[in-house]
Structures are given as structure tokens and as C-alpha cells.
Amino acid sequence: MNDIQTQDDLYLLVEAFYKKLLADESISYIFTEVVKIKLEEHLPILVTFWSQAILGTGGYTNNLTQIHLDVNAKEHLSPELFTIWLDHFYTTVDENFKGSKAEQIKTQALNIATVMQIKIANQ
Ligand code: HEM
């Protein structure tokens, strides 16, 4: 199994990850009802975000925390939802990649999820 090396790898990762999120009705409603995401627009944004975070490419300029505070204002993003999100993320990484970038992306996801939850709790 290879490590994450390219933006194509990240595309494969986020596509497989969203397949899991959207198949799990305990969280899918956030993406289909609360915010109606368009996958063909959403997935490339996720790739840009993760490419900046772990491949050092840059290009992501949105305010990620504010975007999630806005989602939370519509429907509470509970600790349970964060646990479900992280579980699917870790599983998707582990099913497809192995190596230092694969470890790094999981650690970063946990760190970002932790910061988001603190900001949500302090609202
Ligand atoms: C309970 C957990 C989470 C839920 C339910 C959730 C849900 C969402 C939703 C509905 C959007 C679309 C917002 C919009 O377009 O208006 C979004 C965007 C996004 N999420 Fe999350 N999210 C969660 C956690 C995270 C975490 C922990 C990360 C990163 C580690 C993350 C990364 C992103 C990125 C990169 C975008 C794209 C933002 C943009 O358009 O610039 N999310 N999320």
C-alpha cells in the first residue's frame, strides 16, 4: 500500500470518504438536507484544502472554521457527529494509504476537529 503523494491520491481519498459519509444516515443529512452540497464542486475544494495542508501546495483561502460555525448555526454539529466524521475519515485513510502522510492527515483532521469543537462550544 502506498502513501499519499499526489492530488490524485487526495481526490481518491475524499471521494471514498464522502461515499462513506453519504451512506451513513446518522451524518448524511447534514450534507443532503442542512447544506445541499454539490459533490462535483465540493470534492475539488476538499482536495485543494488537504493538498495545502499535507502536500504544501497552497491555494486554499476560505475560512474553514467560520464555514463550520455557519453549518452549526443551522444544525448543531455535536461531539457525536465529529466522532462519526473522524471514524469514517480514519477508516478511509487506512483502507487506501500507509505511510507518514497518511498518519499526518489523520492527526491534522483530529487537530482541526478539536479546534472546531472548542469554537462551537464557545459560541
Ligand atoms: C461533524 C463534523 C463535520 C461535518 C458534519 C461537516 C460538514 C461540512 C459541510 C456541510 C460542509 C459544506 C459547507 C458549505 O459549503 O457551506 C463542509 C465543508 C468543508 N469541510 Fe466539513 N464538516 C465536519 C468536519 C470537518 C473537519 C474536521 C474538517 C477538516 C479537518 C472539515 C473540512 C471541510 C472542508 C475543507 C470543507 C470545504 C470548505 C469550503 O468550501 O471552503 N470538515 N463540511
Coordinates of C-alpha atoms and ligand atoms in Angstrom, one line a residue:
M1 CA 0.0 0.0 0.0
N2 CA 1.3 3.4 -1.0
D3 CA 1.5 6.7 1.0
I4 CA -0.5 9.8 -0.1
Q5 CA 1.7 11.5 -2.7
T6 CA -0.3 13.5 -5.2
Q7 CA -3.6 15.5 -5.6
D8 CA -5.0 12.4 -7.5
D9 CA -4.4 10.4 -4.3
L10 CA -6.3 13.1 -2.3
Y11 CA -9.1 13.0 -4.8
L12 CA -9.4 9.2 -4.4
L13 CA -9.3 9.7 -0.6
V14 CA -12.0 12.4 -0.4
E15 CA -14.3 10.6 -2.9
A16 CA -14.1 7.4 -0.9
F17 CA -14.6 9.3 2.4
Y18 CA -17.7 11.1 1.2
K19 CA -19.1 7.8 -0.1
K20 CA -19.0 6.6 3.5
L21 CA -20.4 9.9 4.9
L22 CA -23.3 9.9 2.5
A23 CA -24.0 6.2 3.1
D24 CA -24.3 6.7 6.9
E25 CA -27.7 8.2 7.7
S26 CA -26.5 9.3 11.2
I27 CA -24.5 12.1 9.4
S28 CA -25.5 12.2 5.7
Y29 CA -28.5 14.6 6.4
I30 CA -26.0 17.4 7.1
F31 CA -24.7 17.1 3.6
T32 CA -28.0 16.5 1.8
E33 CA -30.6 18.5 3.8
V34 CA -28.9 21.0 6.1
V35 CA -26.4 22.1 3.4
K36 CA -27.1 20.7 0.0
I37 CA -23.6 20.1 -1.2
K38 CA -22.8 19.5 -4.9
L39 CA -20.2 16.8 -4.8
E40 CA -18.7 17.8 -8.2
E41 CA -17.9 21.3 -6.7
H42 CA -17.2 20.2 -3.1
L43 CA -14.7 17.4 -3.7
P44 CA -12.2 19.6 -5.6
I45 CA -12.3 22.2 -2.8
L46 CA -11.5 19.4 -0.3
V47 CA -8.6 18.3 -2.5
T48 CA -7.2 21.9 -2.5
F49 CA -7.6 22.1 1.3
W50 CA -5.8 18.8 2.0
S51 CA -3.2 19.5 -0.7
Q52 CA -2.3 22.7 1.1
A53 CA -2.4 21.0 4.5
I54 CA -0.2 18.0 3.7
L55 CA 1.4 18.5 0.3
G56 CA 2.3 22.2 0.9
T57 CA 0.8 23.4 -2.4
G58 CA -1.2 26.4 -1.1
G59 CA -4.4 27.7 -2.8
Y60 CA -7.0 27.3 -0.1
T61 CA -8.2 30.7 1.1
N62 CA -11.6 30.1 2.7
N63 CA -12.2 30.4 6.5
L64 CA -12.8 26.8 7.3
T65 CA -13.8 27.4 11.0
Q66 CA -16.4 30.0 10.0
I67 CA -17.9 27.8 7.4
H68 CA -18.4 25.1 10.1
L69 CA -19.8 27.7 12.6
D70 CA -22.3 28.6 9.9
V71 CA -23.3 24.9 9.4
N72 CA -23.5 24.6 13.2
A73 CA -25.9 27.6 13.4
K74 CA -28.3 25.7 11.1
E75 CA -27.9 22.3 12.8
H76 CA -25.8 21.6 15.8
L77 CA -22.5 19.8 15.0
S78 CA -22.4 17.6 18.1
P79 CA -19.4 15.8 19.5
E80 CA -21.1 12.6 18.3
L81 CA -21.2 13.9 14.7
F82 CA -17.5 14.7 15.0
T83 CA -16.7 11.2 16.2
I84 CA -18.6 9.7 13.3
W85 CA -16.9 12.1 10.8
L86 CA -13.4 11.2 12.2
D87 CA -14.1 7.4 12.3
H88 CA -15.0 7.4 8.6
F89 CA -12.0 9.6 7.8
Y90 CA -9.5 7.4 9.6
T91 CA -11.1 4.2 8.1
T92 CA -10.9 5.7 4.6
V93 CA -7.2 6.7 5.0
D94 CA -6.3 3.3 6.5
E95 CA -8.1 1.4 3.7
N96 CA -6.2 3.2 1.0
F97 CA -2.9 4.6 2.2
K98 CA 0.0 3.7 4.5
G99 CA 2.9 6.0 5.5
S100 CA 3.9 9.3 7.1
K101 CA 1.5 11.4 5.1
A102 CA -1.3 9.0 5.9
E103 CA -0.5 9.4 9.6
Q104 CA -0.1 13.2 9.2
I105 CA -3.5 13.7 7.5
K106 CA -5.3 11.8 10.3
T107 CA -3.5 13.8 13.0
Q108 CA -4.4 17.1 11.2
A109 CA -8.0 16.1 10.9
L110 CA -8.2 15.4 14.6
N111 CA -6.5 18.7 15.5
I112 CA -8.8 20.7 13.2
A113 CA -11.9 18.8 14.5
T114 CA -10.8 19.6 18.1
V115 CA -10.4 23.3 17.4
M116 CA -13.8 23.4 15.6
Q117 CA -15.5 21.8 18.6
I118 CA -13.9 24.3 21.0
K119 CA -15.1 27.2 18.9
I120 CA -18.6 25.6 18.6
A121 CA -18.7 25.1 22.4
N122 CA -17.6 28.7 23.0
Q123 CA -20.3 30.2 20.7
Ligands
HEM1 C1 -19.1 16.9 12.4 C2 -18.2 17.0 11.5 C3 -18.3 17.8 10.2 C4 -19.4 18.0 9.5 C5 -20.8 17.5 9.7 C6 -19.0 18.8 8.3 C7 -19.9 19.3 7.3 C8 -19.5 20.1 6.3 C9 -20.4 20.8 5.4 C10 -21.9 20.6 5.4 C11 -19.7 21.5 4.5 C12 -20.2 22.3 3.4 C13 -20.3 23.8 3.9 C14 -20.8 24.7 2.8 O1 -20.4 24.5 1.6 O2 -21.5 25.7 3.1 C15 -18.3 21.3 4.9 C16 -17.2 21.9 4.2 C17 -15.9 21.5 4.5 N1 -15.4 20.7 5.5 FE1 -16.5 19.9 7.0 N2 -17.7 19.0 8.4 C18 -17.2 18.4 9.5 C19 -15.9 18.4 10.0 C20 -14.8 18.8 9.2 C21 -13.4 18.7 9.6 C22 -13.0 18.1 10.9 C23 -12.7 19.1 8.5 C24 -11.2 19.2 8.4 C25 -10.3 18.5 9.1 C26 -13.6 19.5 7.5 C27 -13.2 20.0 6.3 C28 -14.1 20.6 5.4 C29 -13.6 21.4 4.2 C30 -12.2 21.5 3.7 C31 -14.8 21.9 3.6 C32 -14.9 22.8 2.4 C33 -15.0 24.3 2.9 C34 -15.0 25.3 1.7 O3 -16.0 25.3 1.0 O4 -14.0 26.0 1.6 N3 -14.9 19.3 8.0 N4 -18.2 20.5 6.0

